[in-house]
mmCIF file of C-alpha atoms and ligand atoms in Angstrom:
data_model
loop_
_atom_site.group_PDB
_atom_site.id
_atom_site.type_symbol
_atom_site.label_atom_id
_atom_site.label_comp_id
_atom_site.label_asym_id
_atom_site.label_seq_id
_atom_site.Cartn_x
_atom_site.Cartn_y
_atom_site.Cartn_z
ATOM 1 C CA MET Y 1 35.790 13.679 -32.554
ATOM 2 C CA ASP Y 2 34.533 17.238 -32.584
ATOM 3 C CA GLU Y 3 36.020 19.115 -29.600
ATOM 4 C CA ALA Y 4 32.684 20.460 -28.386
ATOM 5 C CA VAL Y 5 31.128 17.012 -28.461
ATOM 6 C CA ARG Y 6 34.131 15.558 -26.666
ATOM 7 C CA ALA Y 7 33.835 18.228 -23.993
ATOM 8 C CA ASP Y 8 30.141 17.558 -23.495
ATOM 9 C CA TRP Y 9 30.716 13.800 -23.405
ATOM 10 C CA GLY Y 10 33.130 14.201 -20.568
ATOM 11 C CA ARG Y 11 30.919 16.348 -18.375
ATOM 12 C CA THR Y 12 30.066 14.699 -15.100
ATOM 13 C CA ASP Y 13 27.552 17.287 -13.967
ATOM 14 C CA MET Y 14 25.350 16.778 -17.021
ATOM 15 C CA ASP Y 15 21.994 18.345 -16.367
ATOM 16 C CA LEU Y 16 19.709 15.756 -17.877
ATOM 17 C CA THR Y 17 16.597 17.811 -17.249
ATOM 18 C CA SER Y 18 17.815 20.614 -19.492
ATOM 19 C CA MET Y 19 18.424 18.177 -22.334
ATOM 20 C CA GLY Y 20 14.746 17.389 -22.638
ATOM 21 C CA GLY Y 21 14.003 20.884 -23.916
ATOM 22 C CA THR Y 22 10.503 22.066 -23.054
ATOM 23 C CA ARG Y 23 8.981 18.791 -21.864
ATOM 24 C CA ALA Y 24 6.972 19.301 -18.686
ATOM 25 C CA SER Y 25 8.170 16.113 -16.970
ATOM 26 C CA PRO Y 26 11.563 15.271 -18.356
ATOM 27 C CA GLY Y 27 13.212 11.917 -17.992
ATOM 28 C CA ARG Y 28 12.010 8.371 -18.315
ATOM 29 C CA PRO Y 29 8.337 8.362 -19.260
ATOM 30 C CA THR Y 30 7.444 5.604 -16.785
ATOM 31 C CA GLU Y 31 5.468 7.006 -13.869
ATOM 32 C CA VAL Y 32 2.741 6.426 -11.332
ATOM 33 C CA VAL Y 33 0.026 9.062 -11.158
ATOM 34 C CA VAL Y 34 -2.050 9.187 -7.988
ATOM 35 C CA ASP Y 35 -5.377 10.995 -7.894
ATOM 36 C CA LEU Y 36 -5.544 12.452 -4.399
ATOM 37 C CA THR Y 37 -9.166 13.514 -4.776
ATOM 38 C CA ARG Y 38 -10.039 9.855 -5.038
ATOM 39 C CA ILE Y 39 -8.133 9.034 -1.859
ATOM 40 C CA GLU Y 40 -10.033 11.823 -0.140
ATOM 41 C CA ASP Y 41 -13.357 10.507 -1.510
ATOM 42 C CA ASN Y 42 -12.543 6.954 -0.407
ATOM 43 C CA ALA Y 43 -11.752 8.188 3.108
ATOM 44 C CA ALA Y 44 -15.068 10.057 3.198
ATOM 45 C CA PHE Y 45 -16.865 6.953 1.908
ATOM 46 C CA LEU Y 46 -15.375 4.781 4.676
ATOM 47 C CA ARG Y 47 -16.044 7.432 7.271
ATOM 48 C CA ALA Y 48 -19.712 7.460 6.270
ATOM 49 C CA LEU Y 49 -19.940 3.763 7.220
ATOM 50 C CA LEU Y 50 -19.061 4.630 10.828
ATOM 51 C CA GLN Y 51 -21.267 5.748 13.705
ATOM 52 C CA PRO Y 52 -20.722 9.061 15.478
ATOM 53 C CA GLY Y 53 -17.747 8.719 17.805
ATOM 54 C CA GLN Y 54 -16.082 6.033 15.704
ATOM 55 C CA ARG Y 55 -12.955 7.166 13.944
ATOM 56 C CA LEU Y 56 -11.015 6.265 10.841
ATOM 57 C CA MET Y 57 -7.331 5.393 10.868
ATOM 58 C CA ALA Y 58 -5.787 5.681 7.387
ATOM 59 C CA VAL Y 59 -3.151 2.977 7.076
ATOM 60 C CA VAL Y 60 -0.253 4.432 5.080
ATOM 61 C CA LYS Y 61 2.466 1.837 5.721
ATOM 62 C CA ALA Y 62 4.833 0.771 2.930
ATOM 63 C CA ASP Y 63 4.882 4.313 1.521
ATOM 64 C CA GLY Y 64 1.109 4.477 1.444
ATOM 65 C CA TYR Y 65 0.802 1.083 -0.284
ATOM 66 C CA GLY Y 66 3.156 2.414 -2.952
ATOM 67 C CA HIS Y 67 1.094 5.583 -3.532
ATOM 68 C CA GLY Y 68 3.315 7.896 -1.443
ATOM 69 C CA ALA Y 69 2.721 8.106 2.328
ATOM 70 C CA VAL Y 70 2.736 11.854 2.926
ATOM 71 C CA PRO Y 71 0.399 12.987 0.099
ATOM 72 C CA VAL Y 72 -1.938 10.060 0.815
ATOM 73 C CA ALA Y 73 -1.986 10.813 4.550
ATOM 74 C CA GLU Y 74 -2.829 14.460 3.897
ATOM 75 C CA ALA Y 75 -5.607 13.516 1.455
ATOM 76 C CA ALA Y 76 -7.044 10.950 3.888
ATOM 77 C CA LEU Y 77 -7.062 13.509 6.687
ATOM 78 C CA ARG Y 78 -8.921 15.940 4.417
ATOM 79 C CA GLY Y 79 -11.421 13.141 3.740
ATOM 80 C CA GLY Y 80 -12.138 12.664 7.430
ATOM 81 C CA ALA Y 81 -9.515 10.262 8.780
ATOM 82 C CA SER Y 82 -8.185 11.303 12.176
ATOM 83 C CA TRP Y 83 -5.511 8.667 12.853
ATOM 84 C CA LEU Y 84 -2.686 7.280 10.743
ATOM 85 C CA GLY Y 85 -1.227 3.781 10.846
ATOM 86 C CA VAL Y 86 2.276 2.739 9.797
ATOM 87 C CA ALA Y 87 4.190 -0.541 10.011
ATOM 88 C CA VAL Y 88 7.438 0.721 11.512
ATOM 89 C CA SER Y 89 8.575 3.754 13.501
ATOM 90 C CA GLU Y 90 10.700 5.106 10.616
ATOM 91 C CA GLU Y 91 7.535 5.555 8.567
ATOM 92 C CA GLY Y 92 5.946 7.456 11.443
ATOM 93 C CA VAL Y 93 8.973 9.723 11.762
ATOM 94 C CA ALA Y 94 8.717 10.608 8.050
ATOM 95 C CA LEU Y 95 5.106 11.701 8.597
ATOM 96 C CA ARG Y 96 6.042 13.769 11.660
ATOM 97 C CA ASN Y 97 8.874 15.395 9.673
ATOM 98 C CA ALA Y 98 6.302 16.351 7.037
ATOM 99 C CA GLY Y 99 4.472 18.300 9.744
ATOM 100 C CA ILE Y 100 1.653 15.844 10.423
ATOM 101 C CA ASN Y 101 0.577 15.935 14.057
ATOM 102 C CA VAL Y 102 -2.429 13.593 14.358
ATOM 103 C CA PRO Y 103 -2.029 10.356 16.361
ATOM 104 C CA ILE Y 104 0.104 7.810 14.495
ATOM 105 C CA LEU Y 105 0.106 4.146 15.487
ATOM 106 C CA VAL Y 106 3.011 1.832 14.685
ATOM 107 C CA LEU Y 107 1.106 -1.351 13.837
ATOM 108 C CA GLY Y 108 3.986 -3.792 13.656
ATOM 109 C CA PRO Y 109 6.510 -5.057 16.166
ATOM 110 C CA SER Y 110 9.242 -2.611 17.225
ATOM 111 C CA HIS Y 111 12.880 -3.208 18.004
ATOM 112 C CA ALA Y 112 14.296 -1.479 21.122
ATOM 113 C CA SER Y 113 15.881 1.317 19.051
ATOM 114 C CA GLN Y 114 12.579 1.843 17.234
ATOM 115 C CA ILE Y 115 10.732 2.068 20.541
ATOM 116 C CA CYS Y 116 13.033 4.918 21.621
ATOM 117 C CA GLN Y 117 12.518 6.654 18.288
ATOM 118 C CA ALA Y 118 8.750 6.229 18.504
ATOM 119 C CA VAL Y 119 8.608 7.749 21.980
ATOM 120 C CA ALA Y 120 10.776 10.667 20.867
ATOM 121 C CA TYR Y 121 8.428 11.377 17.958
ATOM 122 C CA ASP Y 122 5.215 10.895 19.917
ATOM 123 C CA LEU Y 123 4.156 7.787 18.005
ATOM 124 C CA ASP Y 124 1.783 5.219 19.512
ATOM 125 C CA LEU Y 125 3.257 1.743 19.819
ATOM 126 C CA THR Y 126 1.767 -1.714 19.484
ATOM 127 C CA ILE Y 127 2.939 -3.997 22.292
ATOM 128 C CA PHE Y 128 2.302 -7.616 23.208
ATOM 129 C CA ASP Y 129 5.377 -8.766 25.082
ATOM 130 C CA HIS Y 130 6.488 -8.000 28.666
ATOM 131 C CA ALA Y 131 10.053 -7.605 27.419
ATOM 132 C CA GLN Y 132 8.969 -4.454 25.531
ATOM 133 C CA LEU Y 133 7.736 -2.787 28.723
ATOM 134 C CA GLU Y 134 11.115 -2.123 30.253
ATOM 135 C CA VAL Y 135 12.433 -0.482 27.091
ATOM 136 C CA LEU Y 136 9.277 1.608 26.926
ATOM 137 C CA ALA Y 137 9.559 2.774 30.530
ATOM 138 C CA HIS Y 138 13.204 3.641 29.992
ATOM 139 C CA ALA Y 139 12.468 5.611 26.800
ATOM 140 C CA ALA Y 140 9.563 7.412 28.448
ATOM 141 C CA ARG Y 141 11.703 8.519 31.395
ATOM 142 C CA ALA Y 142 14.486 9.647 29.044
ATOM 143 C CA HIS Y 143 12.003 11.863 27.182
ATOM 144 C CA GLN Y 144 10.105 12.875 30.328
ATOM 145 C CA THR Y 145 6.847 11.688 28.885
ATOM 146 C CA ARG Y 146 4.498 8.716 29.003
ATOM 147 C CA ALA Y 147 4.843 6.194 26.202
ATOM 148 C CA ARG Y 148 1.546 5.728 24.375
ATOM 149 C CA VAL Y 149 0.773 2.052 23.915
ATOM 150 C CA HIS Y 150 -1.845 -0.220 22.387
ATOM 151 C CA LEU Y 151 -1.969 -3.805 23.595
ATOM 152 C CA LYS Y 152 -2.398 -6.217 20.720
ATOM 153 C CA LEU Y 153 -4.252 -9.462 21.291
ATOM 154 C CA ASP Y 154 -3.929 -12.495 19.066
ATOM 155 C CA THR Y 155 -7.450 -13.836 18.705
ATOM 156 C CA GLY Y 156 -6.722 -16.145 15.797
ATOM 157 C CA MET Y 157 -4.370 -14.411 13.386
ATOM 158 C CA GLY Y 158 -1.523 -16.527 14.741
ATOM 159 C CA ARG Y 159 1.096 -13.855 14.245
ATOM 160 C CA VAL Y 160 2.303 -11.250 16.763
ATOM 161 C CA GLY Y 161 0.031 -10.494 19.714
ATOM 162 C CA LEU Y 162 -0.576 -11.667 23.241
ATOM 163 C CA GLN Y 163 -2.765 -14.773 23.261
ATOM 164 C CA SER Y 164 -6.071 -13.257 24.273
ATOM 165 C CA ASP Y 165 -6.628 -15.782 27.081
ATOM 166 C CA GLN Y 166 -3.333 -14.728 28.670
ATOM 167 C CA LEU Y 167 -4.415 -11.194 29.412
ATOM 168 C CA ASP Y 168 -4.070 -11.217 33.203
ATOM 169 C CA ALA Y 169 -3.766 -8.848 36.173
ATOM 170 C CA ARG Y 170 -0.017 -8.624 35.682
ATOM 171 C CA TRP Y 171 -0.559 -7.111 32.254
ATOM 172 C CA VAL Y 172 -3.230 -4.723 33.487
ATOM 173 C CA ASN Y 173 -0.978 -3.500 36.296
ATOM 174 C CA ALA Y 174 1.947 -3.049 33.941
ATOM 175 C CA LEU Y 175 -0.117 -1.076 31.451
ATOM 176 C CA ARG Y 176 -1.340 1.218 34.214
ATOM 177 C CA GLY Y 177 2.259 1.921 35.259
ATOM 178 C CA PRO Y 178 3.548 5.498 35.703
ATOM 179 C CA ASP Y 179 5.609 5.620 32.496
ATOM 180 C CA LEU Y 180 2.879 4.443 30.156
ATOM 181 C CA SER Y 181 -0.259 5.869 28.740
ATOM 182 C CA TRP Y 182 -2.504 2.927 27.888
ATOM 183 C CA VAL Y 183 -4.305 4.261 24.829
ATOM 184 C CA GLY Y 184 -5.794 1.196 23.192
ATOM 185 C CA ILE Y 185 -6.431 -2.488 22.791
ATOM 186 C CA SER Y 186 -6.564 -4.187 19.423
ATOM 187 C CA THR Y 187 -6.710 -7.361 17.420
ATOM 188 C CA HIS Y 188 -6.369 -8.198 13.728
ATOM 189 C CA PHE Y 189 -8.558 -10.436 11.566
ATOM 190 C CA ALA Y 190 -7.055 -13.219 9.497
ATOM 191 C CA ALA Y 191 -9.935 -13.779 7.099
ATOM 192 C CA SER Y 192 -12.366 -10.856 7.111
ATOM 193 C CA ASP Y 193 -12.140 -10.719 3.297
ATOM 194 C CA ASP Y 194 -13.227 -14.356 3.048
ATOM 195 C CA ASP Y 195 -16.782 -15.392 2.070
ATOM 196 C CA ASP Y 196 -16.999 -17.495 5.221
ATOM 197 C CA PRO Y 197 -17.768 -15.246 8.226
ATOM 198 C CA GLU Y 198 -17.042 -17.990 10.809
ATOM 199 C CA PRO Y 199 -13.310 -17.332 11.396
ATOM 200 C CA THR Y 200 -14.006 -13.620 11.927
ATOM 201 C CA ARG Y 201 -16.933 -14.396 14.226
ATOM 202 C CA ARG Y 202 -14.687 -16.643 16.343
ATOM 203 C CA GLN Y 203 -11.993 -13.967 16.554
ATOM 204 C CA LEU Y 204 -14.534 -11.310 17.453
ATOM 205 C CA SER Y 205 -15.948 -13.500 20.194
ATOM 206 C CA ARG Y 206 -12.494 -13.972 21.786
ATOM 207 C CA PHE Y 207 -11.854 -10.245 21.545
ATOM 208 C CA LEU Y 208 -15.201 -9.466 23.204
ATOM 209 C CA ASP Y 209 -14.373 -11.907 26.035
ATOM 210 C CA ALA Y 210 -11.118 -10.051 26.679
ATOM 211 C CA LEU Y 211 -12.867 -6.663 26.592
ATOM 212 C CA GLU Y 212 -15.505 -7.902 29.014
ATOM 213 C CA GLN Y 213 -12.816 -9.023 31.423
ATOM 214 C CA LEU Y 214 -11.177 -5.588 31.302
ATOM 215 C CA ARG Y 215 -14.500 -3.860 31.760
ATOM 216 C CA TRP Y 216 -15.055 -5.883 34.961
ATOM 217 C CA GLN Y 217 -11.748 -4.598 36.249
ATOM 218 C CA GLY Y 218 -12.608 -1.056 35.207
ATOM 219 C CA ALA Y 219 -9.528 -1.179 33.006
ATOM 220 C CA LEU Y 220 -10.774 -0.587 29.467
ATOM 221 C CA PRO Y 221 -8.495 1.809 27.556
ATOM 222 C CA PRO Y 222 -10.162 4.562 25.497
ATOM 223 C CA GLU Y 223 -9.473 3.093 22.044
ATOM 224 C CA ILE Y 224 -10.683 -0.338 20.922
ATOM 225 C CA HIS Y 225 -9.906 -1.406 17.376
ATOM 226 C CA ALA Y 226 -10.039 -4.506 15.216
ATOM 227 C CA ALA Y 227 -11.373 -3.800 11.708
ATOM 228 C CA ASN Y 228 -9.259 -3.697 8.566
ATOM 229 C CA SER Y 229 -10.792 -2.631 5.206
ATOM 230 C CA ALA Y 230 -12.809 -5.804 4.642
ATOM 231 C CA ALA Y 231 -14.278 -5.686 8.145
ATOM 232 C CA VAL Y 232 -15.041 -1.966 7.844
ATOM 233 C CA LEU Y 233 -17.090 -2.758 4.729
ATOM 234 C CA LYS Y 234 -18.714 -6.003 5.925
ATOM 235 C CA TYR Y 235 -18.916 -6.179 9.705
ATOM 236 C CA PRO Y 236 -20.207 -3.044 11.483
ATOM 237 C CA GLY Y 237 -20.027 -4.973 14.767
ATOM 238 C CA THR Y 238 -16.226 -4.804 14.583
ATOM 239 C CA HIS Y 239 -15.960 -1.018 14.331
ATOM 240 C CA PHE Y 240 -15.631 -0.277 18.089
ATOM 241 C CA THR Y 241 -14.025 3.184 18.573
ATOM 242 C CA LEU Y 242 -11.586 3.121 15.642
ATOM 243 C CA VAL Y 243 -11.138 1.266 12.343
ATOM 244 C CA ARG Y 244 -7.875 0.713 10.442
ATOM 245 C CA ALA Y 245 -8.350 0.911 6.692
ATOM 246 C CA GLY Y 246 -5.600 0.540 4.110
ATOM 247 C CA LEU Y 247 -6.619 -1.193 0.917
ATOM 248 C CA ALA Y 248 -10.049 0.430 0.581
ATOM 249 C CA LEU Y 249 -8.592 3.891 1.138
ATOM 250 C CA TYR Y 250 -6.683 3.424 -2.112
ATOM 251 C CA GLY Y 251 -9.866 2.321 -3.870
ATOM 252 C CA LEU Y 252 -8.856 -1.326 -4.074
ATOM 253 C CA LYS Y 253 -11.377 -4.042 -3.287
ATOM 254 C CA PRO Y 254 -10.818 -6.526 -0.473
ATOM 255 C CA PHE Y 255 -13.563 -8.681 -2.020
ATOM 256 C CA ASP Y 256 -15.478 -8.572 -5.302
ATOM 257 C CA SER Y 257 -18.878 -7.248 -4.330
ATOM 258 C CA VAL Y 258 -17.757 -3.796 -3.168
ATOM 259 C CA ASP Y 259 -19.235 -0.681 -4.724
ATOM 260 C CA GLY Y 260 -18.288 2.931 -4.223
ATOM 261 C CA LEU Y 261 -14.493 2.769 -4.005
ATOM 262 C CA LYS Y 262 -12.407 4.651 -6.543
ATOM 263 C CA PRO Y 263 -9.003 3.286 -7.583
ATOM 264 C CA SER Y 264 -6.517 6.106 -7.222
ATOM 265 C CA LEU Y 265 -3.308 4.833 -8.804
ATOM 266 C CA ALA Y 266 -2.476 4.668 -12.504
ATOM 267 C CA TRP Y 267 0.827 3.437 -13.896
ATOM 268 C CA TYR Y 268 1.920 4.775 -17.251
ATOM 269 C CA SER Y 269 4.754 4.527 -19.693
ATOM 270 C CA GLU Y 270 5.245 5.313 -23.369
ATOM 271 C CA VAL Y 271 5.980 3.594 -26.652
ATOM 272 C CA VAL Y 272 9.660 4.450 -27.202
ATOM 273 C CA TYR Y 273 10.362 2.303 -30.258
ATOM 274 C CA LEU Y 274 8.228 0.589 -32.842
ATOM 275 C CA LYS Y 275 8.950 -1.840 -35.640
ATOM 276 C CA THR Y 276 7.004 -4.144 -37.913
ATOM 277 C CA VAL Y 277 8.216 -7.715 -38.011
ATOM 278 C CA PRO Y 278 7.249 -10.745 -40.121
ATOM 279 C CA ALA Y 279 5.642 -13.983 -38.944
ATOM 280 C CA GLY Y 280 8.040 -16.372 -37.197
ATOM 281 C CA PHE Y 281 9.886 -13.597 -35.337
ATOM 282 C CA HIS Y 282 11.154 -14.422 -31.823
ATOM 283 C CA VAL Y 283 10.761 -11.875 -29.052
ATOM 284 C CA GLY Y 284 12.905 -11.350 -25.955
ATOM 285 C CA TYR Y 285 15.083 -13.517 -23.726
ATOM 286 C CA GLY Y 286 14.678 -17.179 -24.516
ATOM 287 C CA GLY Y 287 12.529 -16.349 -27.539
ATOM 288 C CA SER Y 288 9.467 -17.329 -25.518
ATOM 289 C CA TYR Y 289 7.090 -15.695 -28.003
ATOM 290 C CA THR Y 290 7.000 -16.166 -31.767
ATOM 291 C CA THR Y 291 4.801 -14.026 -34.012
ATOM 292 C CA ASP Y 292 2.272 -16.045 -36.043
ATOM 293 C CA ARG Y 293 1.752 -13.200 -38.537
ATOM 294 C CA PRO Y 294 3.319 -9.825 -39.298
ATOM 295 C CA GLN Y 295 3.007 -7.577 -36.277
ATOM 296 C CA GLN Y 296 4.091 -4.276 -34.851
ATOM 297 C CA LEU Y 297 6.269 -4.638 -31.788
ATOM 298 C CA ALA Y 298 6.230 -1.706 -29.367
ATOM 299 C CA ALA Y 299 9.053 -1.321 -26.843
ATOM 300 C CA VAL Y 300 7.988 0.106 -23.490
ATOM 301 C CA PRO Y 301 10.564 1.133 -20.863
ATOM 302 C CA VAL Y 302 9.320 -0.703 -17.801
ATOM 303 C CA GLY Y 303 10.553 -3.993 -16.379
ATOM 304 C CA TYR Y 304 10.749 -6.148 -13.321
ATOM 305 C CA ALA Y 305 13.156 -3.697 -11.655
ATOM 306 C CA ASP Y 306 10.236 -1.256 -11.733
ATOM 307 C CA GLY Y 307 7.877 -3.826 -10.241
ATOM 308 C CA TYR Y 308 6.452 -4.972 -13.562
ATOM 309 C CA ARG Y 309 6.669 -8.650 -12.644
ATOM 310 C CA ARG Y 310 8.491 -11.180 -14.766
ATOM 311 C CA ILE Y 311 5.701 -13.659 -14.157
ATOM 312 C CA TRP Y 312 3.457 -11.398 -16.261
ATOM 313 C CA SER Y 313 5.516 -12.342 -19.340
ATOM 314 C CA ASN Y 314 3.171 -13.480 -22.133
ATOM 315 C CA ARG Y 315 0.227 -13.021 -19.713
ATOM 316 C CA SER Y 316 -0.548 -9.376 -19.009
ATOM 317 C CA HIS Y 317 -2.083 -6.694 -21.216
ATOM 318 C CA VAL Y 318 -1.540 -2.966 -21.509
ATOM 319 C CA LEU Y 319 -3.691 -0.197 -23.003
ATOM 320 C CA ILE Y 320 -2.663 2.011 -25.900
ATOM 321 C CA ARG Y 321 -5.212 4.473 -27.247
ATOM 322 C CA GLY Y 322 -7.852 2.718 -25.140
ATOM 323 C CA ARG Y 323 -7.236 -0.728 -26.641
ATOM 324 C CA ARG Y 324 -5.817 -3.807 -24.956
ATOM 325 C CA TYR Y 325 -2.634 -5.361 -26.297
ATOM 326 C CA PRO Y 326 -0.656 -8.325 -24.984
ATOM 327 C CA VAL Y 327 2.789 -8.184 -23.431
ATOM 328 C CA VAL Y 328 4.798 -10.659 -25.497
ATOM 329 C CA GLY Y 329 8.080 -12.352 -24.704
ATOM 330 C CA ARG Y 330 9.786 -12.172 -21.330
ATOM 331 C CA VAL Y 331 9.539 -9.089 -19.178
ATOM 332 C CA SER Y 332 13.150 -7.877 -18.914
ATOM 333 C CA MET Y 333 14.651 -5.899 -16.077
ATOM 334 C CA ASP Y 334 13.916 -2.561 -17.761
ATOM 335 C CA GLN Y 335 11.729 -3.228 -20.787
ATOM 336 C CA ILE Y 336 8.679 -5.006 -22.098
ATOM 337 C CA THR Y 337 7.473 -5.633 -25.632
ATOM 338 C CA VAL Y 338 3.849 -5.224 -26.670
ATOM 339 C CA ALA Y 339 2.339 -6.785 -29.810
ATOM 340 C CA VAL Y 340 0.052 -4.579 -31.900
ATOM 341 C CA PRO Y 341 -1.729 -5.733 -35.115
ATOM 342 C CA THR Y 342 -0.221 -4.105 -38.203
ATOM 343 C CA GLU Y 343 -3.491 -2.341 -39.041
ATOM 344 C CA ASP Y 344 -3.807 -0.579 -35.649
ATOM 345 C CA PRO Y 345 -2.500 2.972 -35.408
ATOM 346 C CA VAL Y 346 0.279 3.284 -32.848
ATOM 347 C CA ASN Y 347 3.078 5.824 -32.676
ATOM 348 C CA VAL Y 348 6.264 6.325 -30.788
ATOM 349 C CA GLY Y 349 5.324 8.637 -27.918
ATOM 350 C CA ASP Y 350 1.867 7.102 -27.376
ATOM 351 C CA ARG Y 351 0.953 6.652 -23.764
ATOM 352 C CA VAL Y 352 0.912 3.074 -22.481
ATOM 353 C CA THR Y 353 -1.341 2.332 -19.507
ATOM 354 C CA LEU Y 354 0.161 -0.510 -17.500
ATOM 355 C CA LEU Y 355 -2.367 -0.254 -14.671
ATOM 356 C CA GLY Y 356 -5.467 1.904 -14.653
ATOM 357 C CA SER Y 357 -7.949 2.860 -17.326
ATOM 358 C CA ASP Y 358 -7.886 4.551 -20.721
ATOM 359 C CA GLY Y 359 -11.147 5.193 -22.563
ATOM 360 C CA ASP Y 360 -13.283 2.072 -22.218
ATOM 361 C CA GLY Y 361 -10.307 -0.115 -21.388
ATOM 362 C CA ALA Y 362 -9.073 -0.969 -17.917
ATOM 363 C CA VAL Y 363 -6.282 -2.963 -16.348
ATOM 364 C CA PRO Y 364 -7.192 -3.101 -12.662
ATOM 365 C CA ALA Y 365 -4.642 -3.972 -9.977
ATOM 366 C CA GLU Y 366 -6.811 -7.002 -9.190
ATOM 367 C CA GLU Y 367 -6.232 -8.343 -12.731
ATOM 368 C CA LEU Y 368 -2.451 -8.067 -12.440
ATOM 369 C CA ALA Y 369 -2.673 -9.642 -8.972
ATOM 370 C CA PHE Y 370 -4.574 -12.618 -10.375
ATOM 371 C CA LEU Y 371 -1.852 -13.123 -13.005
ATOM 372 C CA MET Y 372 0.746 -13.495 -10.271
ATOM 373 C CA ASP Y 373 -1.438 -15.604 -7.976
ATOM 374 C CA SER Y 374 -1.450 -12.803 -5.429
ATOM 375 C CA ILE Y 375 -3.449 -9.844 -4.160
ATOM 376 C CA ALA Y 376 -3.670 -6.199 -5.216
ATOM 377 C CA TYR Y 377 -1.639 -5.193 -2.134
ATOM 378 C CA GLU Y 378 1.440 -6.849 -3.626
ATOM 379 C CA VAL Y 379 0.988 -5.215 -7.037
ATOM 380 C CA VAL Y 380 0.817 -1.621 -5.777
ATOM 381 C CA THR Y 381 3.445 -1.967 -3.050
ATOM 382 C CA GLY Y 382 5.669 -3.644 -5.635
ATOM 383 C CA VAL Y 383 6.035 -0.627 -7.927
ATOM 384 C CA SER Y 384 9.643 0.235 -7.192
ATOM 385 C CA GLN Y 385 11.145 3.537 -6.127
ATOM 386 C CA ARG Y 386 12.675 3.931 -9.598
ATOM 387 C CA VAL Y 387 9.209 4.856 -10.822
ATOM 388 C CA ARG Y 388 8.453 8.536 -10.310
ATOM 389 C CA ARG Y 389 5.205 9.357 -8.440
ATOM 390 C CA ARG Y 390 3.139 12.298 -9.607
ATOM 391 C CA TYR Y 391 0.021 13.675 -7.940
ATOM 392 C CA ARG Y 392 -3.147 15.240 -9.215
ATOM 393 C CA SER Y 393 -6.370 16.457 -7.691
ATOM 394 C CA ASP Y 394 -9.509 16.561 -9.784
HETATM 395 C C1 LIG X 401 -2.027 -3.293 7.169
HETATM 396 C C2 LIG X 401 -2.900 -3.365 8.341
HETATM 397 C C3 LIG X 401 -4.237 -2.924 8.276
HETATM 398 C C4 LIG X 401 -4.881 -2.455 6.996
HETATM 399 O O1 LIG X 401 -5.375 -3.576 6.305
HETATM 400 P P1 LIG X 401 -6.214 -3.397 4.941
HETATM 401 O O2 LIG X 401 -6.661 -4.767 4.632
HETATM 402 O O3 LIG X 401 -5.262 -2.865 3.935
HETATM 403 O O4 LIG X 401 -7.305 -2.461 5.241
HETATM 404 C C5 LIG X 401 -4.972 -2.939 9.444
HETATM 405 N N1 LIG X 401 -4.438 -3.376 10.605
HETATM 406 C C6 LIG X 401 -3.179 -3.838 10.704
HETATM 407 C C7 LIG X 401 -2.658 -4.319 12.010
HETATM 408 C C8 LIG X 401 -2.364 -3.840 9.579
HETATM 409 O O5 LIG X 401 -1.115 -4.297 9.678
#
């Protein structure tokens, strides 16, 4: 072996970025591109559905539904959101460390160590259990502050939350204690995206009963919130003082008949290898696809380890040069194969749109969700951290 080659081979500090020459974004061509202007526009659109005095919380849990929490949060705040929502305290800390200082509510349940962290970083906490109160009081005293809390009522979601008919004087007294700042009361709808409004109506009615009871005691906290995206769009009577929108902020539809939202995430890769094969050619693990005529097979470097689901094997489509082509054979961990008719022009280096639009073609997140018997939330949050995120503003 040539000495120079041998030397290079053995280098452990190989700078891969310099090997790509002049390419603007070196490395694997598989990436998510998020249009932050669209996030901003969606926030403004949702905001316009609210009355004066009602505010928008941008829900940016799970790394901003896979879009990237910090850039999304900043875009949503530019678009008129004034609160942020996260699932766990660690996500709130990341936003604080990025210099964001608006109110941030931890929507999910918190472990004792997370409660301490939340208090230290001035995050609002969701509580529903007396056992949490002692930890809160302790953390508040340790940080010489009052812990900001929102009481969550279960009005029919059947998950975390105090059963709304168990809100009693003991709770009210505890929430008015010296170490707490009782900021809000909330509930969460189980079926606001459903065609049938009855379940939401029943939940709303239980929530209103609880609010009425607090009003009688002169104990209503300043913030009252219940609406997720679907309820923001469909049920103005659920807006109260604050709404919590996730899905719609990203331009994804909680139900079909929504207009005015702009999808903000596109997922791209590239054709890295191309060959023409005869009829009767088997493709991929298990040979689950056999060509019925000569075809071009395009290899695309994305797989289930990137969040391109194995269940999409022989089901999903991608776009190349604006045209739809089927994914054939099994989705592997790191690769898929796309079948292109021999007469269609395709080249190595062509962009492949896995999710998003290209010319007249589109592969919406809702389509990929349907193919896995799920919802768009799972598609976008499922794009793994191996996939680079890039941001643009129109
Ligand atoms: C995730 C979440 C939301 C946002 O729901 P979308 O349907 O994405 O708008 C609102 N409230 C709570 C409590 C949540 O956990």
